Coordinates of C-alpha atoms in Angstrom, one line a residue:
A1 CA 192.3 -103.8 99.4
G2 CA 195.1 -104.2 97.0
G3 CA 194.9 -104.7 93.2
A4 CA 195.5 -102.4 90.4
R5 CA 194.3 -98.8 90.8
G6 CA 194.0 -96.4 87.9
A7 CA 193.2 -92.7 87.8
L8 CA 190.1 -91.5 89.7
R9 CA 187.1 -91.4 87.4
L10 CA 184.0 -89.4 88.5
A11 CA 180.8 -89.1 86.5
V12 CA 179.8 -85.4 87.0
P13 CA 176.2 -84.4 86.6
A14 CA 175.6 -82.2 83.5
A15 CA 174.3 -79.4 85.7
L16 CA 177.7 -79.1 87.3
L17 CA 179.4 -78.5 83.9
R18 CA 177.4 -75.3 83.2
P19 CA 179.2 -71.9 83.6
P20 CA 179.1 -70.9 87.2
R21 CA 176.5 -68.4 88.3
P22 CA 177.6 -65.3 90.3
S23 CA 177.6 -65.8 94.1
R24 CA 174.5 -64.8 96.0
I25 CA 176.4 -61.7 97.4
G26 CA 177.5 -60.9 93.8
R27 CA 173.9 -61.1 92.5
I28 CA 172.6 -58.8 95.3
I29 CA 175.3 -56.2 94.5
Q30 CA 174.6 -56.4 90.7
R31 CA 170.9 -55.7 91.4
R32 CA 171.9 -52.7 93.5
I33 CA 174.2 -51.4 90.7
T34 CA 171.3 -51.8 88.2
T35 CA 168.9 -49.9 90.5
A36 CA 171.3 -47.0 91.1
T37 CA 172.5 -46.5 87.5
G38 CA 169.5 -47.6 85.5
Q39 CA 171.8 -50.1 83.6
T40 CA 170.3 -53.4 82.7
D41 CA 173.8 -55.0 82.3
A42 CA 175.9 -54.8 85.5
G43 CA 178.9 -56.2 83.6
P44 CA 180.8 -59.4 84.4
A45 CA 180.0 -61.2 87.7
L46 CA 181.9 -59.9 90.7
T47 CA 184.6 -62.1 92.1
H48 CA 183.9 -63.6 95.5
E49 CA 186.7 -61.4 97.0
A50 CA 185.1 -58.2 95.6
A51 CA 181.6 -59.3 96.6
V52 CA 182.6 -60.0 100.2
Q53 CA 184.6 -56.8 100.5
T54 CA 181.8 -54.7 99.0
S55 CA 178.9 -56.2 100.9
K56 CA 180.6 -56.9 104.2
A57 CA 178.1 -59.7 104.6
P58 CA 178.7 -61.9 107.7
M59 CA 179.6 -65.6 107.3
V60 CA 177.0 -67.9 108.9
L61 CA 177.9 -71.4 109.8
H62 CA 176.0 -74.2 111.6
N63 CA 177.1 -74.9 115.1
T64 CA 176.6 -78.5 116.1
S65 CA 176.8 -77.6 119.8
S66 CA 174.1 -74.9 119.8
R67 CA 172.2 -76.7 117.0
R68 CA 171.7 -73.4 115.1
K69 CA 173.3 -71.2 112.5
E70 CA 175.6 -68.5 113.9
V71 CA 177.7 -65.7 112.6
F72 CA 181.3 -66.7 112.4
T73 CA 183.8 -64.5 114.3
P74 CA 187.4 -65.5 115.0
R75 CA 188.6 -65.7 118.6
E76 CA 189.1 -62.4 120.3
G77 CA 192.6 -61.1 120.2
H78 CA 193.7 -63.2 117.1
G79 CA 192.9 -60.6 114.4
N80 CA 192.2 -62.3 111.1
K81 CA 193.8 -65.6 112.0
V82 CA 191.6 -68.7 111.9
S83 CA 192.5 -72.2 113.0
M84 CA 190.4 -75.0 111.5
Y85 CA 190.8 -78.7 112.3
V86 CA 189.0 -81.3 110.3
C87 CA 189.1 -85.0 111.3
G88 CA 190.8 -87.0 108.5
V89 CA 190.6 -90.5 107.3
T90 CA 191.7 -93.8 108.9
V91 CA 194.0 -95.1 106.2
Y92 CA 193.0 -98.8 105.9
D93 CA 191.2 -98.6 102.5
Y94 CA 190.5 -96.4 99.6
S95 CA 188.4 -93.2 100.1
H96 CA 184.7 -93.5 99.4
I97 CA 182.1 -91.0 98.2
G98 CA 181.3 -89.9 101.7
H99 CA 184.9 -88.8 102.2
A100 CA 184.7 -86.9 98.9
R101 CA 181.6 -85.0 100.0
V102 CA 183.1 -84.1 103.5
Y103 CA 186.5 -82.9 102.2
V104 CA 185.1 -81.0 99.2
A105 CA 182.7 -79.2 101.7
F106 CA 185.6 -78.2 104.0
D107 CA 187.8 -77.3 101.0
V108 CA 185.0 -74.8 100.0
L109 CA 185.0 -73.4 103.5
Y110 CA 188.8 -73.1 103.6
R111 CA 188.7 -71.3 100.2
T112 CA 185.9 -69.0 101.3
L113 CA 187.5 -68.1 104.6
T114 CA 190.8 -67.4 102.8
R115 CA 189.1 -65.2 100.1
A116 CA 187.2 -63.3 102.8
G117 CA 190.6 -62.2 104.1
Y118 CA 191.3 -64.6 106.9
D119 CA 194.7 -66.1 107.5
V120 CA 193.6 -69.8 107.8
T121 CA 195.6 -72.6 109.3
Y122 CA 193.8 -75.7 108.0
C123 CA 194.8 -78.9 109.8
R124 CA 193.5 -82.4 108.6
N125 CA 195.0 -85.4 110.2
F126 CA 195.6 -89.0 109.3
T127 CA 194.7 -91.8 111.8
D128 CA 197.6 -94.2 110.9
V129 CA 197.3 -96.6 113.9
D130 CA 193.9 -98.2 114.5
D131 CA 192.1 -101.6 114.9
K132 CA 191.0 -101.5 111.3
I133 CA 194.5 -100.8 110.0
I134 CA 195.9 -103.7 112.0
A135 CA 193.1 -106.1 110.9
R136 CA 193.5 -105.1 107.2
A137 CA 197.2 -105.5 107.3
G138 CA 196.9 -108.9 108.8
Q139 CA 194.4 -109.9 106.1
N140 CA 196.7 -108.7 103.4
G141 CA 199.9 -110.2 104.9
E142 CA 201.6 -106.9 104.9
E143 CA 203.1 -104.5 107.5
C144 CA 200.9 -101.8 108.9
D145 CA 203.4 -99.1 107.7
A146 CA 203.2 -100.3 104.1
L147 CA 199.4 -100.4 104.1
V148 CA 199.3 -96.9 105.6
E149 CA 201.6 -95.3 103.1
R150 CA 199.8 -96.9 100.2
F151 CA 196.4 -95.5 101.2
I152 CA 197.8 -92.1 102.2
T153 CA 199.2 -91.9 98.6
A154 CA 195.8 -93.0 97.2
F155 CA 194.0 -90.4 99.4
H156 CA 196.2 -87.6 98.2
E157 CA 195.5 -88.7 94.6
D158 CA 191.8 -88.6 95.2
M159 CA 191.8 -85.2 96.8
S160 CA 193.9 -83.8 94.0
A161 CA 191.5 -85.3 91.4
L162 CA 188.6 -83.6 93.2
G163 CA 190.4 -80.3 93.1
C164 CA 190.8 -79.9 96.8
L165 CA 193.6 -77.7 98.1
P166 CA 196.2 -79.4 100.4
P167 CA 195.7 -78.4 104.0
T168 CA 198.3 -76.3 105.9
L169 CA 199.1 -79.2 108.2
E170 CA 198.6 -83.0 107.9
P171 CA 199.8 -84.6 111.2
R172 CA 199.8 -88.3 111.7
A173 CA 198.9 -90.0 115.0
T174 CA 202.1 -92.0 115.1
Q175 CA 204.1 -88.7 114.9
H176 CA 202.5 -87.6 118.2
I177 CA 202.7 -90.7 120.5
D178 CA 204.5 -88.7 123.2
D179 CA 201.8 -86.0 123.1
I180 CA 199.1 -88.7 123.4
V181 CA 200.9 -90.4 126.3
D182 CA 201.3 -87.0 128.0
L183 CA 197.6 -86.1 127.6
T184 CA 196.5 -89.5 128.8
A185 CA 198.7 -89.2 131.9
R186 CA 197.3 -85.8 132.7
L187 CA 193.8 -87.1 132.5
V188 CA 194.7 -90.0 134.9
A189 CA 196.4 -87.6 137.3
A190 CA 193.3 -85.3 137.3
G191 CA 190.9 -88.2 138.0
Y192 CA 189.2 -88.2 134.7
A193 CA 190.8 -91.6 133.5
Y194 CA 191.9 -94.8 135.1
S195 CA 194.0 -97.8 134.1
A196 CA 192.9 -101.4 134.0
E197 CA 195.3 -104.2 133.1
G198 CA 197.4 -102.0 130.8
D199 CA 194.4 -100.3 129.2
V200 CA 193.4 -96.7 130.1
Y201 CA 189.8 -95.5 130.0
F202 CA 188.2 -92.1 130.2
A203 CA 185.6 -92.0 133.0
V204 CA 182.5 -90.3 131.5
D205 CA 180.9 -89.9 134.9
A206 CA 183.7 -87.7 136.0
L207 CA 182.7 -85.0 133.5
P208 CA 179.2 -83.6 134.1
E209 CA 179.2 -81.9 130.6
Y210 CA 179.6 -85.3 128.8
G211 CA 177.0 -85.7 126.1
A212 CA 176.2 -82.0 125.7
L213 CA 177.6 -81.8 122.2
S214 CA 175.6 -84.6 120.7
G215 CA 172.6 -84.2 123.0
R216 CA 172.8 -87.9 124.1
K217 CA 171.7 -88.8 127.6
P218 CA 173.4 -91.5 129.8
E219 CA 170.5 -93.8 129.3
D220 CA 171.1 -93.7 125.5
N221 CA 174.5 -95.5 126.0
R222 CA 173.0 -98.9 126.6
A223 CA 175.7 -101.5 127.1
G224 CA 175.8 -104.9 125.4
E225 CA 173.7 -104.2 122.4
R226 CA 176.4 -104.2 119.8
V227 CA 179.6 -105.0 121.7
A228 CA 180.4 -107.2 124.7
V229 CA 180.4 -105.6 128.1
D230 CA 183.9 -105.0 129.5
T231 CA 183.6 -105.6 133.3
R232 CA 186.8 -103.7 133.9
K233 CA 185.1 -100.5 133.1
K234 CA 183.5 -98.3 135.8
N235 CA 180.8 -97.3 133.4
P236 CA 180.0 -99.3 130.1
A237 CA 180.2 -95.9 128.3
D238 CA 183.8 -95.3 129.3
F239 CA 186.1 -95.3 126.3
A240 CA 189.7 -96.3 125.7
L241 CA 192.5 -93.7 125.7
W242 CA 195.3 -96.3 125.6
K243 CA 195.2 -100.0 124.6
A244 CA 197.5 -102.6 125.9
A245 CA 199.5 -104.2 123.1
K246 CA 198.5 -107.6 121.8
P247 CA 201.0 -110.0 120.1
G248 CA 202.0 -108.7 116.6
E249 CA 200.5 -105.3 117.1
P250 CA 202.3 -101.9 116.8
R251 CA 203.4 -100.8 120.3
W252 CA 205.0 -97.9 122.1
D253 CA 206.2 -97.6 125.7
S254 CA 203.9 -95.9 128.3
P255 CA 203.5 -95.6 132.1
W256 CA 200.8 -98.4 131.7
G257 CA 203.0 -100.8 129.7
P258 CA 203.5 -101.2 126.0
G259 CA 200.5 -100.4 123.8
R260 CA 199.0 -97.9 121.4
P261 CA 196.5 -95.0 121.5
G262 CA 192.8 -95.2 121.3
W263 CA 191.1 -93.4 118.4
H264 CA 189.6 -90.4 120.1
I265 CA 192.6 -89.3 122.1
E266 CA 194.7 -89.0 118.9
C267 CA 192.8 -85.9 117.6
S268 CA 192.8 -84.2 121.0
A269 CA 196.5 -84.6 121.3
M270 CA 197.3 -83.5 117.8
I271 CA 195.1 -80.4 118.0
E272 CA 196.8 -79.3 121.2
A273 CA 200.3 -80.0 119.8
V274 CA 200.0 -78.3 116.4
L275 CA 197.2 -75.7 116.9
G276 CA 197.0 -75.1 120.7
R277 CA 194.2 -75.6 123.2
H278 CA 191.7 -73.2 121.6
I279 CA 190.7 -73.4 117.9
D280 CA 188.0 -71.6 115.9
I281 CA 186.4 -74.4 113.8
H282 CA 186.4 -78.2 114.4
G283 CA 184.9 -80.2 111.5
G284 CA 184.1 -83.6 110.3
G285 CA 181.4 -85.9 109.1
Q286 CA 178.0 -85.6 110.7
D287 CA 178.2 -89.3 111.7
L288 CA 181.2 -88.6 113.9
V289 CA 179.4 -86.2 116.2
F290 CA 179.0 -89.2 118.5
P291 CA 181.1 -90.8 119.7
H292 CA 184.2 -89.3 118.1
H293 CA 183.7 -85.5 118.4
E294 CA 181.9 -85.9 121.8
N295 CA 184.8 -87.9 123.2
E296 CA 187.3 -85.4 121.8
L297 CA 185.6 -82.6 123.5
A298 CA 185.4 -84.5 126.8
Q299 CA 189.1 -85.3 126.8
S300 CA 190.2 -81.8 126.0
T301 CA 187.8 -80.1 128.3
A302 CA 188.9 -82.4 131.2
A303 CA 192.6 -81.9 130.4
C304 CA 192.5 -78.1 130.6
R305 CA 189.4 -77.8 132.8
C306 CA 188.5 -74.7 130.9
G307 CA 184.9 -75.8 130.5
M308 CA 182.7 -75.9 127.5
N309 CA 181.9 -72.2 127.7
H310 CA 185.5 -71.2 127.6
G311 CA 186.8 -73.4 124.9
S312 CA 188.8 -76.6 124.8
G313 CA 191.6 -78.2 122.9
V314 CA 189.2 -79.7 120.4
I315 CA 186.2 -77.4 120.0
S316 CA 186.3 -73.8 121.0
L317 CA 182.8 -72.9 122.3
D318 CA 183.6 -69.6 123.9
K319 CA 182.1 -66.4 122.7
G320 CA 182.7 -65.8 119.0
S321 CA 183.5 -69.5 118.2
N322 CA 181.7 -72.0 116.1
G323 CA 182.1 -75.5 117.4
V324 CA 181.8 -78.4 115.1
I325 CA 180.8 -77.6 111.6
S326 CA 178.9 -80.7 110.3
S327 CA 177.8 -81.8 106.9
D328 CA 174.0 -81.3 107.0
K329 CA 172.9 -83.6 104.2
G330 CA 174.2 -87.1 105.0
V331 CA 176.8 -89.1 106.8
A332 CA 180.3 -89.8 105.5
R333 CA 179.7 -93.2 103.9
G334 CA 179.9 -94.6 100.5
D335 CA 181.8 -96.7 98.0
P336 CA 185.6 -96.6 97.4
L337 CA 186.7 -94.0 94.9
D338 CA 188.8 -96.3 92.8
S339 CA 188.6 -96.7 89.0
D340 CA 187.6 -100.3 89.2
R341 CA 184.4 -99.4 91.0
R342 CA 183.6 -96.5 88.6
V343 CA 181.9 -94.5 91.3
S344 CA 179.7 -91.7 90.1
L345 CA 179.2 -88.5 92.1
N346 CA 175.5 -88.6 91.5
Q347 CA 175.0 -92.2 92.7
P348 CA 173.5 -92.9 96.2
T349 CA 176.1 -93.7 98.9
S350 CA 176.3 -97.1 100.4
G351 CA 178.7 -99.4 102.3
E352 CA 180.5 -99.1 105.5
G353 CA 182.3 -95.9 106.4

């Protein structure tokens, strides 16, 4: 982290510089025009808007929960309104090539939905309090707030250089501490979470549906292989909703003492606060399906007790919804997108996400 940073430089494969071909829908319609009129030249390629309006072709997306492609239909009773939440970055370093792929993919989806006539509310968050942020700020000898602002600015520069549209909403976790504390307290009161020496953990055994999104079984969560076993947990797979403050760390007051939120609870609370308990599309990198998206779904399902078949604050899985839309061709990992590294879009990804 740190050091000089110039403009984003991306080496684009020559194939991407060729004039764009008509969309698949547009090519189908052009063939129909040729067949009906006998013309060999159907004229200029149809715009995406015209193609969609003319063909009325359904939009098909991959649903991580059902593990198959499904026709997209907004929630019943919401007309053409679509709410889409995409997990954003933890701002402790520059963005890498994996981030670029994920956010370009969802930018394309955002544009496609909008051009198809949907009124889309696109929310992409920032995780601005986290173990990695605290550790990096300590290494640099700077305040967490300064580190966060620097990398949020860099992220916006990168997204602009990639041509991504800004989302409708960009909430930050630290702007929703009260919402996070409230959601955590509701989970404790309902018996889905418990406190232990200032920390609060979600009890995975209390939710029978836990693991359904990722397909993981309880025996897959073997303790002690990569992290030390915490004997305060009822189940080694239980995860932190609230972390007791350590010396020098950011902290906020809570019923369990001063501390800060865990990673997963932040997204659940932000979604409920800015979009409501039910949304149409929840997206993110494929590598986040477990544990992050799984834990988001567990928290929100438990908080509203609406069940996976009736939607939740994180992923709406009721009839006509589409769950988590994942990137099918690789996880969100890669090298930082800074000019000093001279990252190329056609290079293989590497490095820690």
